[in-house]
């Protein structure tokens, strides 16, 4: 472990961490004038990190599973896939944030730095092959996110969101750490491969390890805001500055779900029958609560919070299936979810009336007359989230339910589709406001960058059905590789 | 001819028209006028293409024709597979026939957001045609459920005062039914190893599984048909929808349920179908009698016709589950006839609604005096709906009842009372609207049919009479397919009975 090549597997994380430090220095010297430029630079750096993630693929070789740093760190297909999604989510939300921060008077360069450190943490989470590196990545991510939630430091709501997120997040991290220590105490190792060798079947784990797994699940469920550890989500989503909410709703969620998947399937894969019921219950609770609780929301950011809780529930069906088909379903779901959510938040960022942001869903009334393009895009996102074909959201759910039926979980699938009908109600309500109601006033003209993001996401969601092969096949290959080893 | 992907062309051409309308720019009136003309020409060309389908269709074959098959998701064995047989051919024709009529019917009635309106109808046409042509479950489901989006917008954007309630009810009701079907489709996919419909049609599903799958499909199709007691979305949706929306709803969307029963439930789950047939008969008979009585009491014209639709579709479900040649042909003709006749009746309501802006039956009366052409057209459709010999309605009801009589004479007897009740409410409606003396000045001032309206009704009258006087041209292409279907059902029912017998004998 002393040549440069030994460090290469973690090149994206190292690159992002160094970039964050460099941006910090640059920002400190250049002052606030350069914020926009630094933001742009950060986007380029994220693209650079994506190139580094893709390096093994670009170099022509396939993505073989490779464990490095004395077993702490793993690079595999799942990692590459998820890292690209996280980087894409981070990059797009950074683009959404640029002008917003400037206009809201929070245009400070630390935003880009924090995004980079958080992203670096997420990549580490995804690549964790040991409970220690898992915790390191998770904390690097979480600490950056706490600060980002409170980024509008003069706003009471934002600081409250940050504080709430921090206190509850710290408790969850503590739980996770406690669970990890229990697992270590009973198993004698923190390494995933070592744990996987120990727990090959259901009889191989004692009650202590099971308790440890439960605590770890609690921590991870909190991070991806699954019921019953979702309480922070609506408040933090509502309070945080909107681009931060957009970021929260995609990148950390994808990272946490992939981590969840890896922890459950890799070290504890042999204990499938033990933890399956936990995931089953979390999944059902999330789907149902996400569908029912969103009905009465008046604030669009809160509504999106509940919607994201519901989506996590659907994604977790794939984990409850515990099969290659399930992993494939989760990956397809997360990819499509990323575009639906970023697109929706881009539209929410366009909701600006006479220079002030508005967040009530009633403010969308008559959008189809004042901004037909935006209304069409948001309509596409809403129908897609409700899972109506031929939009991409349908295929996301399709692959998930496919895995559920294949794994013999018809009850979970039936609950899932019924919850999706309930959920369709509030998505339709937004369509109704935009298309059936009379306008109450127009929004300010949206910025170029917002329009571009909305257009990109809408096209992806609308035309996914015509060319689903690349995404589905990639997810399929990744999932198959995960179960082959 | 064979080298042209005629089905795909028929299916996706309307989207091209919609695209052309999207890019229209300029003054509002110009955009509206161009949108109307583009929509009309697109739908007429599509109709011409579907006539070419009919002309090129070989009526002696029972298998699927004009088949197109391309890779879509090769790793999953999910393909883009299209094709039509004698059963789906006429539904495609019905869809393409009604769309231009809808466009013309909305020519002056729709003044708000014409561009979006025409786009919605063209997209709807693509989805309807695609649904009847799809030979892959995933493709089918995509079209089947995609229909909800434009229909939701049509009811909600151009509908009446309670349009929001009606649109939500329509959407959520039908969605609830179809998501269960989605799970059944996935179960079929894992049982047969492919999502291809033609493979599933000849696959023998285990009896236990058949029951569950049949119920899941039933949940979806029964809501669409709609069968009593899940019909309650229909009167609301019809009353609030704009005229053309009601036309498509009654003309084509209800047929998706009947088509589903014939295409999927019968051949794929023959034993479950036999088991549940009495259940379907019961619901259908209740629907026929109950909704006919409800129709008698209606004061709103659209609601009356909506309830009559539920009753007429009851004959369809009876005919289908008799699994006799007469019953199935009757169900098919009844569906086609109802597609044209109820669509025309909604247009008749639309004509006077455009003039007086009320659907209240009591507000009219004596229209025969000042609107003779209208009274004549209305009479033909009214009598066709009642089932007068010589009109299409008679052929459908007669054949379905023959089928029913062979299976269960009580069902036939009770269903026939529905015909009497049907005559009662339709004649009562006609008497109150058209006969009598004119008592109000605004009614007296109503003008007779304009040339545009005559243009709408003329082809529909022609079809109604053609189907009534010479049904052979419609029955001939569908006979091989239906015979094939019945054979398939009977063989597998016999095999299953044989297997049960063997199981009881061997131990």
CSV table of C-alpha atoms in Angstrom, one decimal, chain B residues 91 225 227 254-262 266 280-281 284 288 309-323 326-339 396-397 400-401 415:
chain,number,residue,atom,x,y,z
B,91,UNK,CA,-62.7,-1.6,-32.4
B,225,UNK,CA,-67.5,-1.7,-18.9
B,227,UNK,CA,-70.8,-3.3,-14.5
B,254,UNK,CA,-66.5,1.4,-22.4
B,255,UNK,CA,-65.6,-1.1,-25.1
B,256,UNK,CA,-62.2,-1.5,-23.6
B,257,UNK,CA,-63.8,-3.5,-20.8
B,258,UNK,CA,-65.7,-5.8,-23.2
B,259,UNK,CA,-62.7,-6.2,-25.4
B,260,UNK,CA,-60.6,-7.1,-22.4
B,261,UNK,CA,-63.1,-9.8,-21.4
B,262,UNK,CA,-63.1,-11.3,-24.9
B,266,UNK,CA,-62.1,-16.0,-21.8
B,280,UNK,CA,-71.3,-12.2,-14.2
B,281,UNK,CA,-74.8,-13.1,-15.3
B,284,UNK,CA,-75.4,-8.1,-15.7
B,288,UNK,CA,-79.9,-4.2,-17.0
B,309,UNK,CA,-75.2,2.6,-21.5
B,310,UNK,CA,-74.8,0.6,-18.3
B,311,UNK,CA,-77.9,-1.4,-19.2
B,312,UNK,CA,-76.7,-2.0,-22.8
B,313,UNK,CA,-73.3,-3.1,-21.7
B,314,UNK,CA,-75.1,-5.6,-19.5
B,315,UNK,CA,-76.2,-7.4,-22.7
B,316,UNK,CA,-72.6,-7.4,-23.8
B,317,UNK,CA,-71.2,-9.1,-20.6
B,318,UNK,CA,-74.0,-11.6,-20.7
B,319,UNK,CA,-73.3,-12.4,-24.4
B,320,UNK,CA,-69.6,-12.8,-23.8
B,321,UNK,CA,-69.8,-15.2,-20.9
B,322,UNK,CA,-72.3,-17.5,-22.6
B,323,UNK,CA,-69.3,-18.6,-24.7
B,326,UNK,CA,-74.3,-16.3,-31.1
B,327,UNK,CA,-73.6,-14.8,-27.7
B,328,UNK,CA,-70.1,-13.6,-28.6
B,329,UNK,CA,-71.1,-12.3,-32.0
B,330,UNK,CA,-74.1,-10.6,-30.4
B,331,UNK,CA,-71.8,-9.0,-27.8
B,332,UNK,CA,-69.5,-7.8,-30.5
B,333,UNK,CA,-72.3,-6.3,-32.6
B,334,UNK,CA,-73.9,-4.9,-29.5
B,335,UNK,CA,-70.6,-3.1,-28.6
B,336,UNK,CA,-70.1,-1.7,-32.1
B,337,UNK,CA,-73.8,-0.7,-32.3
B,338,UNK,CA,-73.7,0.9,-28.8
B,339,UNK,CA,-70.4,2.6,-29.8
B,396,UNK,CA,-76.8,-7.2,-31.1
B,397,UNK,CA,-79.5,-7.7,-28.5
B,400,UNK,CA,-76.9,-12.0,-27.2
B,401,UNK,CA,-80.3,-13.2,-26.1
B,415,UNK,CA,-82.5,-9.6,-19.7
